Short mmCIF file of C-alpha atoms in Angstrom, two decimals:
data_model
loop_
_atom_site.label_atom_id
_atom_site.label_comp_id
_atom_site.label_asym_id
_atom_site.label_seq_id
_atom_site.Cartn_x
_atom_site.Cartn_y
_atom_site.Cartn_z
CA UNK A 1294 11.59 -4.59 -19.10
CA UNK A 1295 12.14 -4.17 -22.84
CA UNK A 1296 13.69 -0.75 -22.21
CA UNK A 1297 16.12 -2.18 -19.66
CA UNK A 1298 17.07 -5.18 -21.80
CA UNK A 1299 17.65 -3.01 -24.85
CA UNK A 1300 19.75 -0.56 -22.85
CA UNK A 1301 21.80 -3.36 -21.27
CA UNK A 1302 22.68 -4.61 -24.77
CA UNK A 1303 23.55 -1.06 -25.83
CA UNK A 1304 25.88 -0.73 -22.83
CA UNK A 1305 27.53 -4.06 -23.63
CA UNK A 1306 28.00 -2.84 -27.19
CA UNK A 1307 29.82 0.19 -25.80
CA UNK A 1308 32.25 -2.05 -23.92
CA UNK A 1309 30.60 -2.19 -20.51
CA UNK A 1310 30.21 -5.39 -18.50
CA UNK A 1311 26.58 -6.01 -17.50
CA UNK A 1312 25.32 -8.42 -14.82
CA UNK A 1313 21.81 -9.21 -13.59
CA UNK A 1314 21.98 -8.33 -9.91
CA UNK A 1315 20.35 -5.98 -7.39
CA UNK A 1316 20.87 -4.63 -3.88
CA UNK A 1317 19.05 -6.62 -1.21
CA UNK A 1318 16.76 -4.64 1.11
CA UNK A 1319 13.16 -4.71 2.34
CA UNK A 1320 11.43 -2.76 -0.43
CA UNK A 1321 8.01 -2.59 1.27
CA UNK A 1322 9.50 -1.32 4.51
CA UNK A 1323 11.59 1.22 2.64
CA UNK A 1324 8.62 2.56 0.64
CA UNK A 1325 6.52 2.91 3.80
CA UNK A 1326 9.35 4.79 5.48
CA UNK A 1327 9.84 6.99 2.44
CA UNK A 1328 6.13 7.86 2.43
CA UNK A 1329 6.25 8.68 6.13
CA UNK A 1330 9.19 11.05 5.72
CA UNK A 1331 7.64 12.57 2.58
CA UNK A 1332 4.38 13.44 4.33
CA UNK A 1333 6.25 14.72 7.41
CA UNK A 1334 8.22 16.99 5.10
CA UNK A 1335 5.00 18.26 3.51
CA UNK A 1336 3.59 19.09 6.95
CA UNK A 1337 6.79 20.80 8.08
CA UNK A 1338 7.12 22.83 4.84
CA UNK A 1339 3.53 24.10 4.87
CA UNK A 1340 3.59 24.87 8.60
CA UNK A 1341 6.89 26.72 8.21
CA UNK A 1342 5.50 28.76 5.31
CA UNK A 1343 2.32 29.57 7.23
CA UNK A 1344 4.22 30.71 10.33
CA UNK A 1345 6.54 32.88 8.26
CA UNK A 1346 3.58 34.82 6.82
CA UNK A 1347 1.37 34.53 9.92
CA UNK A 1348 -1.21 32.45 8.04
CA UNK A 1349 -3.41 29.49 8.87
CA UNK A 1350 -3.11 26.75 6.21
CA UNK A 1351 -6.45 25.84 4.62
CA UNK A 1352 -7.52 23.22 2.12
CA UNK A 1353 -8.46 25.68 -0.63
CA UNK A 1354 -4.87 26.98 -0.76
CA UNK A 1355 -3.43 23.68 -2.01
CA UNK A 1356 -3.89 20.94 -4.56
CA UNK A 1357 -5.84 18.02 -3.03
CA UNK A 1358 -2.85 15.64 -2.94
CA UNK A 1359 -0.63 18.24 -1.29
CA UNK A 1360 -3.27 18.99 1.35
CA UNK A 1361 -3.76 15.32 2.12
CA UNK A 1362 -0.01 14.85 2.48
CA UNK A 1363 0.01 17.78 4.91
CA UNK A 1364 -2.76 16.20 6.97
CA UNK A 1365 -1.08 12.81 6.92
CA UNK A 1366 2.18 14.34 8.12
CA UNK A 1367 0.37 16.29 10.82
CA UNK A 1368 -1.12 13.06 12.22
CA UNK A 1369 2.22 11.25 12.27
CA UNK A 1370 3.98 10.98 15.63
CA UNK A 1371 7.58 12.07 16.16
CA UNK A 1372 8.41 8.46 17.04
CA UNK A 1373 6.98 7.20 13.75
CA UNK A 1374 9.01 9.80 11.89
CA UNK A 1375 12.26 8.82 13.61
CA UNK A 1376 11.56 5.14 12.98
CA UNK A 1377 11.06 5.93 9.28
CA UNK A 1378 14.36 7.85 9.17
CA UNK A 1379 16.06 4.87 10.81
CA UNK A 1380 14.61 2.49 8.19
CA UNK A 1381 15.79 4.75 5.36
CA UNK A 1382 19.29 4.98 6.85
CA UNK A 1383 19.42 1.17 7.17
CA UNK A 1384 18.43 0.85 3.52
CA UNK A 1385 21.06 3.42 2.50
CA UNK A 1386 23.78 1.32 4.14
CA UNK A 1387 22.52 -1.86 2.47
CA UNK A 1388 22.41 -0.21 -0.95
CA UNK A 1389 25.83 1.43 -0.47
CA UNK A 1390 27.38 -1.98 0.14
CA UNK A 1391 26.11 -3.11 -3.26
CA UNK A 1392 28.22 -0.41 -4.95
CA UNK A 1393 31.41 -1.88 -3.57
CA UNK A 1394 31.07 -4.39 -6.43
CA UNK A 1395 29.29 -2.36 -9.12
CA UNK A 1396 29.60 1.12 -10.64
CA UNK A 1397 25.95 1.54 -11.57
CA UNK A 1398 22.53 -0.06 -11.44
CA UNK A 1399 20.11 -0.01 -14.36
CA UNK A 1400 16.33 -0.13 -13.90
CA UNK A 1401 13.30 1.32 -15.63
CA UNK A 1402 12.69 4.91 -14.54
CA UNK A 1403 9.04 4.09 -13.86
CA UNK A 1404 7.17 0.82 -13.48
CA UNK A 1405 4.69 1.67 -16.26
CA UNK A 1406 4.71 3.75 -19.44
CA UNK A 1407 3.58 7.40 -19.06
CA UNK A 1408 0.06 7.63 -17.60
CA UNK A 1409 -2.66 10.22 -18.29
CA UNK A 1410 -3.14 13.26 -16.09
CA UNK A 1411 -5.36 12.50 -13.13
CA UNK A 1412 -4.08 8.95 -12.76
CA UNK A 1413 -2.92 9.72 -9.22
CA UNK A 1414 -5.42 11.12 -6.75
CA UNK A 1415 -6.06 10.75 -3.05
CA UNK A 1416 -9.69 9.66 -3.34
CA UNK A 1417 -8.81 6.11 -2.30
CA UNK A 1418 -7.18 7.30 0.93
CA UNK A 1419 -3.71 8.44 1.91
CA UNK A 1420 -1.94 5.14 2.47
CA UNK A 1421 -3.42 3.61 -0.68
CA UNK A 1422 -2.40 6.67 -2.69
CA UNK A 1423 1.18 6.47 -1.44
CA UNK A 1424 1.29 2.74 -2.13
CA UNK A 1425 -0.04 3.29 -5.67
CA UNK A 1426 2.49 6.05 -6.26
CA UNK A 1427 5.30 3.95 -4.80
CA UNK A 1428 4.48 1.05 -7.11
CA UNK A 1429 4.72 3.44 -10.07
CA UNK A 1430 7.86 5.30 -9.04
CA UNK A 1431 9.62 2.88 -6.71
CA UNK A 1432 12.74 2.69 -8.86
CA UNK A 1433 13.53 6.39 -8.44
CA UNK A 1434 12.63 6.79 -4.77
CA UNK A 1435 15.58 4.64 -3.68
CA UNK A 1436 18.01 7.29 -4.96
CA UNK A 1437 16.00 10.04 -3.27
CA UNK A 1438 16.08 8.23 0.06
CA UNK A 1439 19.68 7.03 0.01
CA UNK A 1440 21.14 10.23 -1.45
CA UNK A 1441 22.88 8.54 -4.35
CA UNK A 1442 23.27 10.30 -7.71
CA UNK A 1443 21.00 9.02 -10.47
CA UNK A 1444 19.79 9.91 -13.95
CA UNK A 1445 16.91 9.03 -16.24
CA UNK A 1446 17.79 8.67 -19.91
CA UNK A 1447 15.13 8.48 -22.71
CA UNK A 1448 16.48 5.49 -24.61
CA UNK A 1449 13.24 3.61 -25.32
CA UNK A 1450 9.94 4.54 -26.97
CA UNK A 1451 6.55 2.85 -26.96
CA UNK A 1452 4.60 1.92 -30.08
CA UNK A 1453 2.66 5.17 -29.50
CA UNK A 1454 5.93 7.13 -29.61
CA UNK A 1455 5.96 7.94 -25.89
CA UNK A 1456 9.36 8.02 -24.14
CA UNK A 1457 10.24 5.35 -21.59
CA UNK A 1458 13.19 6.31 -19.42
CA UNK A 1459 15.87 4.03 -18.11
CA UNK A 1460 17.29 4.85 -14.70
CA UNK A 1461 20.94 4.61 -13.70
CA UNK A 1462 22.05 4.94 -10.08
CA UNK A 1463 25.71 5.41 -9.14
CA UNK A 1464 27.47 4.92 -5.85
CA UNK A 1465 28.14 7.91 -3.60
CA UNK A 1466 30.14 10.56 -5.44
CA UNK A 1467 29.57 8.84 -8.79
CA UNK A 1468 28.15 11.84 -10.67
CA UNK A 1469 31.10 11.85 -13.07
CA UNK A 1470 30.39 8.26 -14.07
CA UNK A 1471 26.78 9.18 -14.85
CA UNK A 1472 27.72 12.20 -16.96
CA UNK A 1473 30.27 10.22 -18.96
CA UNK A 1474 27.81 7.39 -19.57
CA UNK A 1475 25.03 9.81 -20.58
CA UNK A 1476 27.30 11.41 -23.16
CA UNK A 1477 28.32 8.02 -24.51
CA UNK A 1478 24.74 6.75 -24.73
CA UNK A 1479 23.42 9.92 -26.35
CA UNK A 1480 26.13 9.72 -28.99
CA UNK A 1481 25.31 6.06 -29.64
CA UNK A 1482 21.54 6.55 -29.66
CA UNK A 1483 20.62 10.27 -29.99
CA UNK A 1484 17.28 11.42 -28.60
CA UNK A 1485 17.17 15.23 -28.86
CA UNK A 1486 15.16 15.02 -32.10
CA UNK A 1487 12.54 12.66 -30.58
CA UNK A 1488 9.31 14.25 -29.37
CA UNK A 1489 6.07 12.53 -28.33
CA UNK A 1490 3.12 13.55 -30.52
CA UNK A 1491 1.44 15.48 -27.69
CA UNK A 1492 4.48 17.76 -27.37
CA UNK A 1493 5.33 18.24 -31.05
#
């Protein structure tokens, strides 16, 4: 929240008009649909790879999360997949309508500061894993699902000197707006010299 508020003030200082508003859609339904399509894609990709090389996929060939996504996609019915695609398309139309009034949205990139390695695992079960991941990365998945251009910009830093991204989404075809804004923001608040201590 601090990252978004600080960035909103920076944008206002650069001459942009900022409102508090958001597209209206069923976030829970969208995230479930996104997870369904994601696991179906994992199943399709691995099966396609295996058929190409005349192989049988096995658990030891993949990271645990990837293998569990494959299995989850394998269990999903074609009807469930098509219903998920329908839900994502409905959301895309709802979000697109929002950009008839606004050029961009601004959110955090992630719902928490950077987390340690191993924070995400499938031990709790597939649906719980996807829900946990969706709660962490739900701001970015909307652009993935709707096909809108987006960017994450490192404009905020924690007390421990870890970067916190802010996420801008543009309407369809709005890549130019994102590039121009990124250049403007980087000039106003440069970040190329900033490195977290673990990467220095």
